[in-house]
Coordinates of C-alpha atoms and ligand atoms in Angstrom, one line a residue:
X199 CA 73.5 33.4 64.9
X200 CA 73.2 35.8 67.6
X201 CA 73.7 35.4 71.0
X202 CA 70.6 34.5 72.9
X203 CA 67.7 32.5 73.8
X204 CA 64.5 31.7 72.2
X205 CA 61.6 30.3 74.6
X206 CA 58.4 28.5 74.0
X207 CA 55.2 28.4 75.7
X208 CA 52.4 26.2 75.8
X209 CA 50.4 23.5 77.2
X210 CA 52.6 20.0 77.8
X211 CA 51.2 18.4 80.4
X212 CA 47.7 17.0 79.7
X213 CA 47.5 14.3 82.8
X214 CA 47.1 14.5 86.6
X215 CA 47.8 11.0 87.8
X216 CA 45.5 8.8 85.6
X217 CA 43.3 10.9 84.8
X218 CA 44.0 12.3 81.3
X219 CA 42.3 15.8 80.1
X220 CA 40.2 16.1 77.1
X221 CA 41.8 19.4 75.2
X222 CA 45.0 20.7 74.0
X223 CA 44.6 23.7 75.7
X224 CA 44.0 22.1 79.2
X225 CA 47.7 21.3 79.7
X226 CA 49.5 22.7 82.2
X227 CA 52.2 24.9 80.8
X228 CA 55.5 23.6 80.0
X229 CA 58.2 26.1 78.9
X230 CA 61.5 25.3 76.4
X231 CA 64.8 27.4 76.3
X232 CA 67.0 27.2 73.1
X233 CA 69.8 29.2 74.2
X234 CA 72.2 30.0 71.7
X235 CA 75.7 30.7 72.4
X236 CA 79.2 30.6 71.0
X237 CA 78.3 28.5 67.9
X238 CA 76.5 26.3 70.4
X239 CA 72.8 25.3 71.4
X240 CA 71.7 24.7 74.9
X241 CA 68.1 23.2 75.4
X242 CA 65.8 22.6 78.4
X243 CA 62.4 22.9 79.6
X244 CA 60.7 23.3 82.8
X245 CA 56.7 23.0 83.9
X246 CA 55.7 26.3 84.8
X247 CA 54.7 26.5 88.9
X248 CA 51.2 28.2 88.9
X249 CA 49.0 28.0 91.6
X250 CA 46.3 25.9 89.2
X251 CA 49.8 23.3 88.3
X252 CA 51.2 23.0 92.0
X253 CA 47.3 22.2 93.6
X254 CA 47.1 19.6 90.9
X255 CA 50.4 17.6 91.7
X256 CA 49.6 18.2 95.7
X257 CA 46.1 16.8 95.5
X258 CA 46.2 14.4 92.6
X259 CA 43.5 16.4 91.2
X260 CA 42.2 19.0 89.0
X261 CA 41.3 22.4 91.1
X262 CA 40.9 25.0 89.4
X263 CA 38.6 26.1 86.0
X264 CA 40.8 25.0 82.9
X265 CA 39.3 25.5 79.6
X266 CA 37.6 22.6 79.5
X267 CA 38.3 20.8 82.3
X268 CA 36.8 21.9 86.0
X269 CA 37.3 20.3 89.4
X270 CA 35.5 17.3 90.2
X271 CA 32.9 18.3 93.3
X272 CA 32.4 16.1 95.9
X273 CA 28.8 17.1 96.6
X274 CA 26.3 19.7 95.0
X275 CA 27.7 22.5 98.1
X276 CA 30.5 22.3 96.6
X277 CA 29.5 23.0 92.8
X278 CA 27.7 26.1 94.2
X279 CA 30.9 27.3 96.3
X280 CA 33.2 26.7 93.5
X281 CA 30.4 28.8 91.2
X282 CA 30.6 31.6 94.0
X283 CA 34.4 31.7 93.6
X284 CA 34.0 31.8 89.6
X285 CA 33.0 35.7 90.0
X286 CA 35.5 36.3 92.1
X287 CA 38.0 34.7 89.5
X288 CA 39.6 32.7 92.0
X289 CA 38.3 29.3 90.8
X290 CA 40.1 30.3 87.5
X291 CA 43.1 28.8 86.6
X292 CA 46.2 30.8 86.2
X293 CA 48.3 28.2 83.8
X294 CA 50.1 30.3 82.0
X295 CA 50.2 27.8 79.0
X296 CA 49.5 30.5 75.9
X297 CA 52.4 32.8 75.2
X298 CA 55.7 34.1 76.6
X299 CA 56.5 37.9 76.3
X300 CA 59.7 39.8 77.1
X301 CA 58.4 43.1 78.1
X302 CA 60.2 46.6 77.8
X303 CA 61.5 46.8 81.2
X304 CA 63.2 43.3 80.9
X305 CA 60.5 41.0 82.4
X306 CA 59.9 37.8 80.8
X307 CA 55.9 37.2 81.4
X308 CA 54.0 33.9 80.6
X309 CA 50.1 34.3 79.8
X310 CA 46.9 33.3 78.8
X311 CA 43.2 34.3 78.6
X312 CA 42.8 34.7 82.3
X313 CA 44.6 37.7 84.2
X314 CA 45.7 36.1 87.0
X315 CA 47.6 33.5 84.4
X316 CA 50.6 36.4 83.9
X317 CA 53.4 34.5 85.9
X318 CA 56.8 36.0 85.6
X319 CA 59.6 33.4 84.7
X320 CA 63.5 34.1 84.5
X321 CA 64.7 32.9 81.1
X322 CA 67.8 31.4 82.3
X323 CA 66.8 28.6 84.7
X324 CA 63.1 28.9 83.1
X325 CA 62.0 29.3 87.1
X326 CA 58.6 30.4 87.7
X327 CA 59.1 33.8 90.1
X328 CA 55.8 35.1 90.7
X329 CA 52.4 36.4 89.4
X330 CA 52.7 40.2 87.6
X331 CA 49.9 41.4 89.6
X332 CA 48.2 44.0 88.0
X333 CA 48.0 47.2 90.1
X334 CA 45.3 49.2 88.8
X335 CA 41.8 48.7 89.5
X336 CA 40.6 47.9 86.1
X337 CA 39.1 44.3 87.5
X338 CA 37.8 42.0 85.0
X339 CA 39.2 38.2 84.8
X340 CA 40.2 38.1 81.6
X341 CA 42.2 39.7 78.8
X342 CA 43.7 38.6 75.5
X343 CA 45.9 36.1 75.5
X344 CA 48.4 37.9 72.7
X345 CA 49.1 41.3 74.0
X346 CA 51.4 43.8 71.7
X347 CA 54.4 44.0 73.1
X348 CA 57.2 46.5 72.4
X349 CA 60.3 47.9 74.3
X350 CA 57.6 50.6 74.4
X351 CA 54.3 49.4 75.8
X352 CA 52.5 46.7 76.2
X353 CA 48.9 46.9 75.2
X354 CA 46.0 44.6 75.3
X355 CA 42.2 44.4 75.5
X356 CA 39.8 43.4 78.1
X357 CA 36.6 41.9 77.2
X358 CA 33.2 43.3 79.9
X359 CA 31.0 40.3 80.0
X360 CA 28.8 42.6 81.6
X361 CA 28.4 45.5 79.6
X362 CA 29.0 43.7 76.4
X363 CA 32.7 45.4 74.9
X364 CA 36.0 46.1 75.5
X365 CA 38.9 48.2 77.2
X366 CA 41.7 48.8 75.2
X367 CA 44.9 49.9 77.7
X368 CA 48.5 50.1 77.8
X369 CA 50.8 49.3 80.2
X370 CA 54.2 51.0 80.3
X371 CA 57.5 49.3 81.2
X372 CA 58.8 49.3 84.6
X373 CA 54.8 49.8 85.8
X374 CA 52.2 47.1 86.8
X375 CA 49.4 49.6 86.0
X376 CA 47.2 49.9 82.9
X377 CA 45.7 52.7 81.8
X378 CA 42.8 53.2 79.8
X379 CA 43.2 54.2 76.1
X380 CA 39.3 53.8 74.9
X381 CA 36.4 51.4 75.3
X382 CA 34.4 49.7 72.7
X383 CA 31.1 48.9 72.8
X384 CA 29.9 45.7 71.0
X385 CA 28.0 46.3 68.4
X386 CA 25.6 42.9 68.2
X387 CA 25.2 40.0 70.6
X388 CA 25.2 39.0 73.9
X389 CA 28.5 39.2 75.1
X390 CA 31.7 39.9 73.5
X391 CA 33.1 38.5 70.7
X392 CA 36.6 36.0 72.0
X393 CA 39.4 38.2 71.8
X394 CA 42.6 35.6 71.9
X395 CA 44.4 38.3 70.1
X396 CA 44.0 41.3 68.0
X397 CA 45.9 44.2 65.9
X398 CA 47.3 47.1 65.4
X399 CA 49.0 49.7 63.0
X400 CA 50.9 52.6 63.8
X401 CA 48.4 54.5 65.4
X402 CA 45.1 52.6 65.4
X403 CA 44.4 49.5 67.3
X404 CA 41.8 47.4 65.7
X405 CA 38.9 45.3 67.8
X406 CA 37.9 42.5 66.8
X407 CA 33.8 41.3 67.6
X408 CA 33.7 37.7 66.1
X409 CA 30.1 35.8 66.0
X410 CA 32.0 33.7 68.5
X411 CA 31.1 35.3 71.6
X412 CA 32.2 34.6 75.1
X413 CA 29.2 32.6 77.1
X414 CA 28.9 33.0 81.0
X415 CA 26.8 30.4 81.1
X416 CA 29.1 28.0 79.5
X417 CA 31.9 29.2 82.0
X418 CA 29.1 28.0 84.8
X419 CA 28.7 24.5 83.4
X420 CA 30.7 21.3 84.7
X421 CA 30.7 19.6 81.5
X422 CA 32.2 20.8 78.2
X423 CA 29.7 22.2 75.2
X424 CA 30.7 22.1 71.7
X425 CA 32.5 25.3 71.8
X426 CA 33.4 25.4 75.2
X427 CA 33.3 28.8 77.2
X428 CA 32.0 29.9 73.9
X429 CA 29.0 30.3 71.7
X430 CA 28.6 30.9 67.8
X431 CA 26.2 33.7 67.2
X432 CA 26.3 34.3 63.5
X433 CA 22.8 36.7 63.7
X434 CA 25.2 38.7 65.7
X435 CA 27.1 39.2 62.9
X436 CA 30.7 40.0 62.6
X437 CA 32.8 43.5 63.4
X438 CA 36.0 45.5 63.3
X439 CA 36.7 48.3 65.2
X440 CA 39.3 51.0 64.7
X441 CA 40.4 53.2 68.1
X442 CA 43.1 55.9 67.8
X443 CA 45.6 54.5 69.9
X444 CA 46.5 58.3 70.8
X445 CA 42.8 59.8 71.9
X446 CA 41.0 56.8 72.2
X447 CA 38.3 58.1 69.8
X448 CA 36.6 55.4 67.7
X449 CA 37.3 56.6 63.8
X450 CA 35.9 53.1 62.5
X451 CA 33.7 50.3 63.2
X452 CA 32.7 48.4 60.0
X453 CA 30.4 44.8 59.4
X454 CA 32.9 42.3 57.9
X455 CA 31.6 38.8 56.8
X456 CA 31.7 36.2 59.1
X457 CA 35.1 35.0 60.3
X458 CA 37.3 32.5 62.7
X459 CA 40.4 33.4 63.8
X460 CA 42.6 32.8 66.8
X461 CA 45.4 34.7 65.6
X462 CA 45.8 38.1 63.7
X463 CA 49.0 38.3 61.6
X464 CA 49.9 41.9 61.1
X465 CA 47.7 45.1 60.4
X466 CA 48.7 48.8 58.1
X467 CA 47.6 52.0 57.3
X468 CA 47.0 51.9 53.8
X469 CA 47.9 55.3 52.4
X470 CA 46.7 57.4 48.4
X471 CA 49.0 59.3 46.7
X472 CA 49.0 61.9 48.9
X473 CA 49.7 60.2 52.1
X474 CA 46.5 59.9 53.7
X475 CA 45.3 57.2 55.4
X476 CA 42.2 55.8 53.0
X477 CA 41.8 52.3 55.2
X478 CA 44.0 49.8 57.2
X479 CA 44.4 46.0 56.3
X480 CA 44.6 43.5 58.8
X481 CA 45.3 39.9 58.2
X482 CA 44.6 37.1 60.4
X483 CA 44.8 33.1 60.3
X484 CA 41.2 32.7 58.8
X485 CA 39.3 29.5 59.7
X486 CA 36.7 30.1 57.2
X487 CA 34.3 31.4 59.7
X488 CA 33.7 27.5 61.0
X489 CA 34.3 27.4 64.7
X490 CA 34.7 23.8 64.7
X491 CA 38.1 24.0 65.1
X492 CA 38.2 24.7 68.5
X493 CA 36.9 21.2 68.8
X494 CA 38.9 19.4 66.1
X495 CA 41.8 20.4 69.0
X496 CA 40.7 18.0 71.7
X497 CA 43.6 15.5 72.5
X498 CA 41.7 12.2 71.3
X499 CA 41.2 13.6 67.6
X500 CA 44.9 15.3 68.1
X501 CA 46.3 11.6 68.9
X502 CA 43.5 9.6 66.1
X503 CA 45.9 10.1 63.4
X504 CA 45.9 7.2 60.7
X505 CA 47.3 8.5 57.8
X506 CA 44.6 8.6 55.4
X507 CA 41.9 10.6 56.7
X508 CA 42.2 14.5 56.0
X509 CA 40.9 16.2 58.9
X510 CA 41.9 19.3 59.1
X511 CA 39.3 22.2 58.8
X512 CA 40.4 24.4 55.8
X513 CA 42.1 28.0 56.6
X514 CA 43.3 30.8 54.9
X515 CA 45.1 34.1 55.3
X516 CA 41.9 36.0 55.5
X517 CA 42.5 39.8 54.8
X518 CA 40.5 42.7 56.1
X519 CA 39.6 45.7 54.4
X520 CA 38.5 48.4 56.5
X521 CA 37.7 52.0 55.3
X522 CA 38.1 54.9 56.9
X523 CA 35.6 57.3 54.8
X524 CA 32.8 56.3 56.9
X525 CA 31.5 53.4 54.6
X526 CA 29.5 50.5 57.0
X527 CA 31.1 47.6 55.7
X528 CA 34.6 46.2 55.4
X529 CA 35.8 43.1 53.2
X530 CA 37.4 40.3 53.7
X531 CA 39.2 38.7 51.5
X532 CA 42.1 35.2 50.8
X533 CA 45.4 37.4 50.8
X534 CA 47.0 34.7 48.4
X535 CA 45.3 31.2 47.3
X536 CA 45.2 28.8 50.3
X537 CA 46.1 26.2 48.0
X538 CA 49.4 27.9 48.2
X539 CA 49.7 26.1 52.1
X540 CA 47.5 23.2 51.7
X541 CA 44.6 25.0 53.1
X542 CA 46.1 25.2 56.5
X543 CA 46.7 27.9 58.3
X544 CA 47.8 29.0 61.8
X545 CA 50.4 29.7 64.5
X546 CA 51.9 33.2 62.7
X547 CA 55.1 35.4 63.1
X548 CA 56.5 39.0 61.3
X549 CA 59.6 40.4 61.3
X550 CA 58.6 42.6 64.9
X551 CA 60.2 45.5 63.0
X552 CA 57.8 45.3 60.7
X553 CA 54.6 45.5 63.0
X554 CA 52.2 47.6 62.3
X555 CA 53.6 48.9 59.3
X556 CA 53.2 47.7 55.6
X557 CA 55.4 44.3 55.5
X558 CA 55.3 41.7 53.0
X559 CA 56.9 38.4 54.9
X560 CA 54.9 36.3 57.1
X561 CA 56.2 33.0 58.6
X562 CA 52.9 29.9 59.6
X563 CA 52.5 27.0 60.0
X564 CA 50.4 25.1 56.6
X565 CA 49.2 21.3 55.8
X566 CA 50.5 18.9 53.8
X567 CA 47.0 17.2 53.4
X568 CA 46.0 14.4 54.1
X569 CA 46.6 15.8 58.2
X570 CA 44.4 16.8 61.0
X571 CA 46.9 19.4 62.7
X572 CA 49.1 21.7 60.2
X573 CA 52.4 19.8 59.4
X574 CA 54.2 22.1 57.3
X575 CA 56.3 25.8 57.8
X576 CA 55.3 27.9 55.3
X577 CA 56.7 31.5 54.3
X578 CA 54.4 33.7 52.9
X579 CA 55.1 36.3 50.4
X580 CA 52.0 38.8 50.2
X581 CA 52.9 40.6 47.4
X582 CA 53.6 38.0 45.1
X583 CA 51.0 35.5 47.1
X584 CA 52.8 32.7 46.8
X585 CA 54.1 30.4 50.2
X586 CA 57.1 28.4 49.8
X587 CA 56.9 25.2 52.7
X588 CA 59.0 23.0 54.3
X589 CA 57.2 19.5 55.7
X590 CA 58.9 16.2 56.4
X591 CA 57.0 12.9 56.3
X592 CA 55.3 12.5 59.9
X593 CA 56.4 15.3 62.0
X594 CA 54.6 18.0 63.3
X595 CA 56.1 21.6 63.9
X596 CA 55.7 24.2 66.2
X597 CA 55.3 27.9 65.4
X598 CA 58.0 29.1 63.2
X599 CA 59.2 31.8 65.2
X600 CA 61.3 34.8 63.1
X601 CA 64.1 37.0 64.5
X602 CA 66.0 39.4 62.3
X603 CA 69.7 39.3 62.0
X604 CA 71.3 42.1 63.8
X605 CA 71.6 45.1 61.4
X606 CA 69.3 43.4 58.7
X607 CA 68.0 45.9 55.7
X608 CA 65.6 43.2 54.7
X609 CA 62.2 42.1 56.0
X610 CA 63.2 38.4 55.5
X611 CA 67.1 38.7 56.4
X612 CA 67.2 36.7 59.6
X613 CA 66.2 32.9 60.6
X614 CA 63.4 30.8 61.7
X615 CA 63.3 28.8 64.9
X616 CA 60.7 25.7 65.0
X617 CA 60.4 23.0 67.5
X618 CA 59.6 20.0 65.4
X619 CA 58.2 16.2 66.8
X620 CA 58.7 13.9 65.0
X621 CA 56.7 10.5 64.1
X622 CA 58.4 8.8 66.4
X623 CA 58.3 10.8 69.0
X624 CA 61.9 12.0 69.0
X625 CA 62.5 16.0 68.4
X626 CA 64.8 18.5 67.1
X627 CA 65.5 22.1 66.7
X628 CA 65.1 23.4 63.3
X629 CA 66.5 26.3 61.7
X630 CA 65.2 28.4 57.9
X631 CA 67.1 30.8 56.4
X632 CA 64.2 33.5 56.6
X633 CA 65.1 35.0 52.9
X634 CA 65.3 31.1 51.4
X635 CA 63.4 29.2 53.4
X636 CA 66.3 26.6 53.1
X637 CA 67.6 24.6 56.1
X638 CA 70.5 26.0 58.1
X639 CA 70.7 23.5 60.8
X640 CA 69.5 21.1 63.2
X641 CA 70.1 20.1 66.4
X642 CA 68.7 16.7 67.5
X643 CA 67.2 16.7 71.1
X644 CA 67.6 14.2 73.5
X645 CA 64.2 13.5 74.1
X646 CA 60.8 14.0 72.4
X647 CA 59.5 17.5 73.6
X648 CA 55.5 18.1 73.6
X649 CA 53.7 20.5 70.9
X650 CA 53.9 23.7 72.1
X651 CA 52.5 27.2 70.8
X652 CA 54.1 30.7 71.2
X653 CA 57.5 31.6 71.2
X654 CA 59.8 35.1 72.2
X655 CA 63.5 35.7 71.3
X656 CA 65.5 37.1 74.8
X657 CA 68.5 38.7 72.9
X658 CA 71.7 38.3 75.3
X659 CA 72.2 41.8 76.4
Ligands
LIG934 C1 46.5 27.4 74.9 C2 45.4 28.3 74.7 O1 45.3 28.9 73.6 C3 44.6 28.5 75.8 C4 43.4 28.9 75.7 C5 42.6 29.1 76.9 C6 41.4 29.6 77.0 C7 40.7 29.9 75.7 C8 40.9 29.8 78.3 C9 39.7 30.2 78.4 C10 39.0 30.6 79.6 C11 39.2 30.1 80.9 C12 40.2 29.0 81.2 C13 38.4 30.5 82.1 C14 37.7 31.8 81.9 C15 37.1 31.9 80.6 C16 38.0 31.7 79.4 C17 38.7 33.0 79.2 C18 37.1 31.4 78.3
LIG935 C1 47.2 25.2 67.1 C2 46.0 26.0 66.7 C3 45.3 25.8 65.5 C4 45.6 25.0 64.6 C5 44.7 24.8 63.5 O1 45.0 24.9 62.3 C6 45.6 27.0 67.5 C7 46.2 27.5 68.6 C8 45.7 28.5 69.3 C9 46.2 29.0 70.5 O2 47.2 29.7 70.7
FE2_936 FE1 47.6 31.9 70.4

């Protein structure tokens, strides 16, 4: 294994004193290091500091906006002052519970779906240094939470409530400033479709405008709606946008059916005999266009387990068709049969040499039904669609996280890091062979870590 460390973000904290929050993303953020070194694996985790974490220990309370939770007001004053700070952004949180990036320049960034959540952490000690602030003038509160992040750039969109669309811009290492590649403009709706991540090929970046739409007035409320901070518009209707990540120039924007999905898996040009580009494919973690899963993730159905009943929401590898000859629709489409992976389908990683381009591996998490929360690893081959999965008896795993072997030819030559919880609440460290799926080792650890969601590998320079 080569030297380094792999880190995990995500919510783990779910409780200010007694008081116990209602979603699994409300947690505060709790980061895990699996360093590997010399044959040997170090593991810790740490809470990280933000602002929206530190107020909460200091005054036993909530203070700040989570995504479902919001500060308990005193008196009505209060409600309106917090309301006046909402457009401001600072009654926003900025727990940094969503994802952890390793950016060109070196930084290690945790982040979410509000800006002001990009907190800067050293990998080592897992120490919480800062905030990146942002030094441009793009304004806005919120971006998506799953930038694309190379040694190159880092790219990422920002949804305008206000004008319904979004910026697409890229930051380059060593700079705190974005810069404006294009701007979309929604086609249907009242405000943007949720953005919590999005893809690109290698030279089009592709915008997503799901039927579930951002909702101001949801943000304004005290108490929690169905979908939250969002709304399900399906007479909006469903689009994908294509920008040339070079001039900014729109070259597609296509109707796709319906769809859910929090995560996209990969995107490609797809070329004719000749070399042109006739249409790009973009695959994403496809929750059958039923937003309901957002709320099959609050804690008391996460925890309601009993064995028997099969909860979980079916999900697929839904594949996108878009073509670039001007046609008005695109299709979507199952990439493989989602019996393949129980019909679950979620938390995705690639080979990150193989971004953007045509790949065939993909790495997810899948059900063993009966569940309510995907139990299994599964490796996805898209060309042959067929998954191969790896579940054991009561435990729940976390993303299965890919990095390559140094020097690796293959897509699939490398390993597979998962933090699994088990039934009884112990954990371990699991490692795949990427090519067989097969186990290569684990490492017991010495306490029962909390679900977590997005991982980076921090090669040891
Ligand atoms: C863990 C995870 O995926 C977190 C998700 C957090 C979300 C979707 C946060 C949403 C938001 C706020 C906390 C305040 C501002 C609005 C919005 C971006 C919806
Ligand atoms: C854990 C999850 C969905 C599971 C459903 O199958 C979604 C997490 C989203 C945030 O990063
Ligand atoms: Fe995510």
């Amino acid at each position: 294994m080569q030297k380094g460390t792999y880190l995990r973000n995500g919510p783990g904290l779910w409780h200010i004193e007694d008081y116990n929050f209602r979603h699994l993303f409300d947690g505060y953020a709790t980061l895990v290091k699996l360093q590997f070194e010399n044959g040997r694996l170090i593991a810790g985790h740490r809470q990280i500091e933000s602002e929206a974490y530190k107020a909460a220990r200091k005054n036993k309370k909530v203070c700040f906006r989570e995504f479902s939770e919001v500060p308990k007001y005193e008196n009505f004053m209060a409600y309106v002052g917090d309301i006046a700070k909402l457009f401001s952004g600072a009654s926003l949180t900025d727990n940094a519970n969503t994802g952890v990036v390793k950016l060109g320049d070196g930084r290690v960034v945790c982040l979410t779906e509000t800006q002001k959540g990009s907190l800067v952490i050293d990998p080592n000690s897992l120490e919480t240094l800062g905030r990146l602030e942002y030094s441009d003038s793009l304004g806005g509160l919120i971006h998506s939470a799953h930038p694309i992040v190379t040694d190159a750039e880092f790219l990422t969109l920002l949804p305008d409530l206000v004008n319904p669309g979004y910026l697409v811009v890229r930051m380059e290492p060593g700079t705190n400033e974005r810069k404006v590649i294009g701007r979309v403009n929604c086609r249907n709706g009242p405000a943007p479709g949720w953005v919590h991540s999005f893809p690109v090929t290698e030279h089009y970046v592709v915008v997503p405008e799901m039927p579930l739409r951002y909702c101001a007035q949801n943000l304004l409320r005290a108490e929690p709606t169905p979908l939250y901070k969002f709304e399900w518009h399906p007479e909006s209707k469903a689009f994908l946008h294509v920008m040339c990540k070079a001039s900014g120039k729109i070259v597609a924007s296509v109707e796709v059916p319906l769809f859910v999905t929090f995560h996209f898996i990969n995107a490609y040009e797809e070329e004719d005999e000749d070399g042109r580009v006739t249409a790009i494919i973009a695959d994403c973690c496809e929750h059958n266009a039923d937003a309901t899963i957002l709320d099959q993730l609050r804690l008391q159905n996460l925890r309601s387990f009993n064995g028997n009943d099969d909860l979980l929401p079916d999900a697929r590898v839904g594949r996108f068709t878009i073509p670039l000859d001007g046609s008005p629709y695109g299709k979507l489409e199952s990439a493989l049969e989602p019996d393949e992976h129980g019909r679950g389908m979620d938390m995705c990683s690639i080979n990150p040499t193989k971004l953007g381009k045509k790949y065939r591996y993909a790495y997810a998490c899948g059900a063993q039904r009966p569940c309510h929360f995907p139990n299994t690893l599964t490796k996805l081959d898209l060309v042959k669609k067929k998954a191969k999965n790896w579940h054991e008896a009561g435990a729940v795993p976390s993303e299965p996280f890919f990095v390559a072997r140094p020097g690796a030819t293959e897509e699939d030559d490398g390993v597979v890091i998962s933090l699994i919880s088990e039934k009884n609440g112990n954990g371990y460290a699991l490692l795949l062979d990427g090519s067989t799926f097969e186990e290569i080792a684990r490492a017991k650890l010495p306490y029962g870590l909390p679900y977590g969601l997005h991982g980076c590998w921090v090669p040891k320079e």
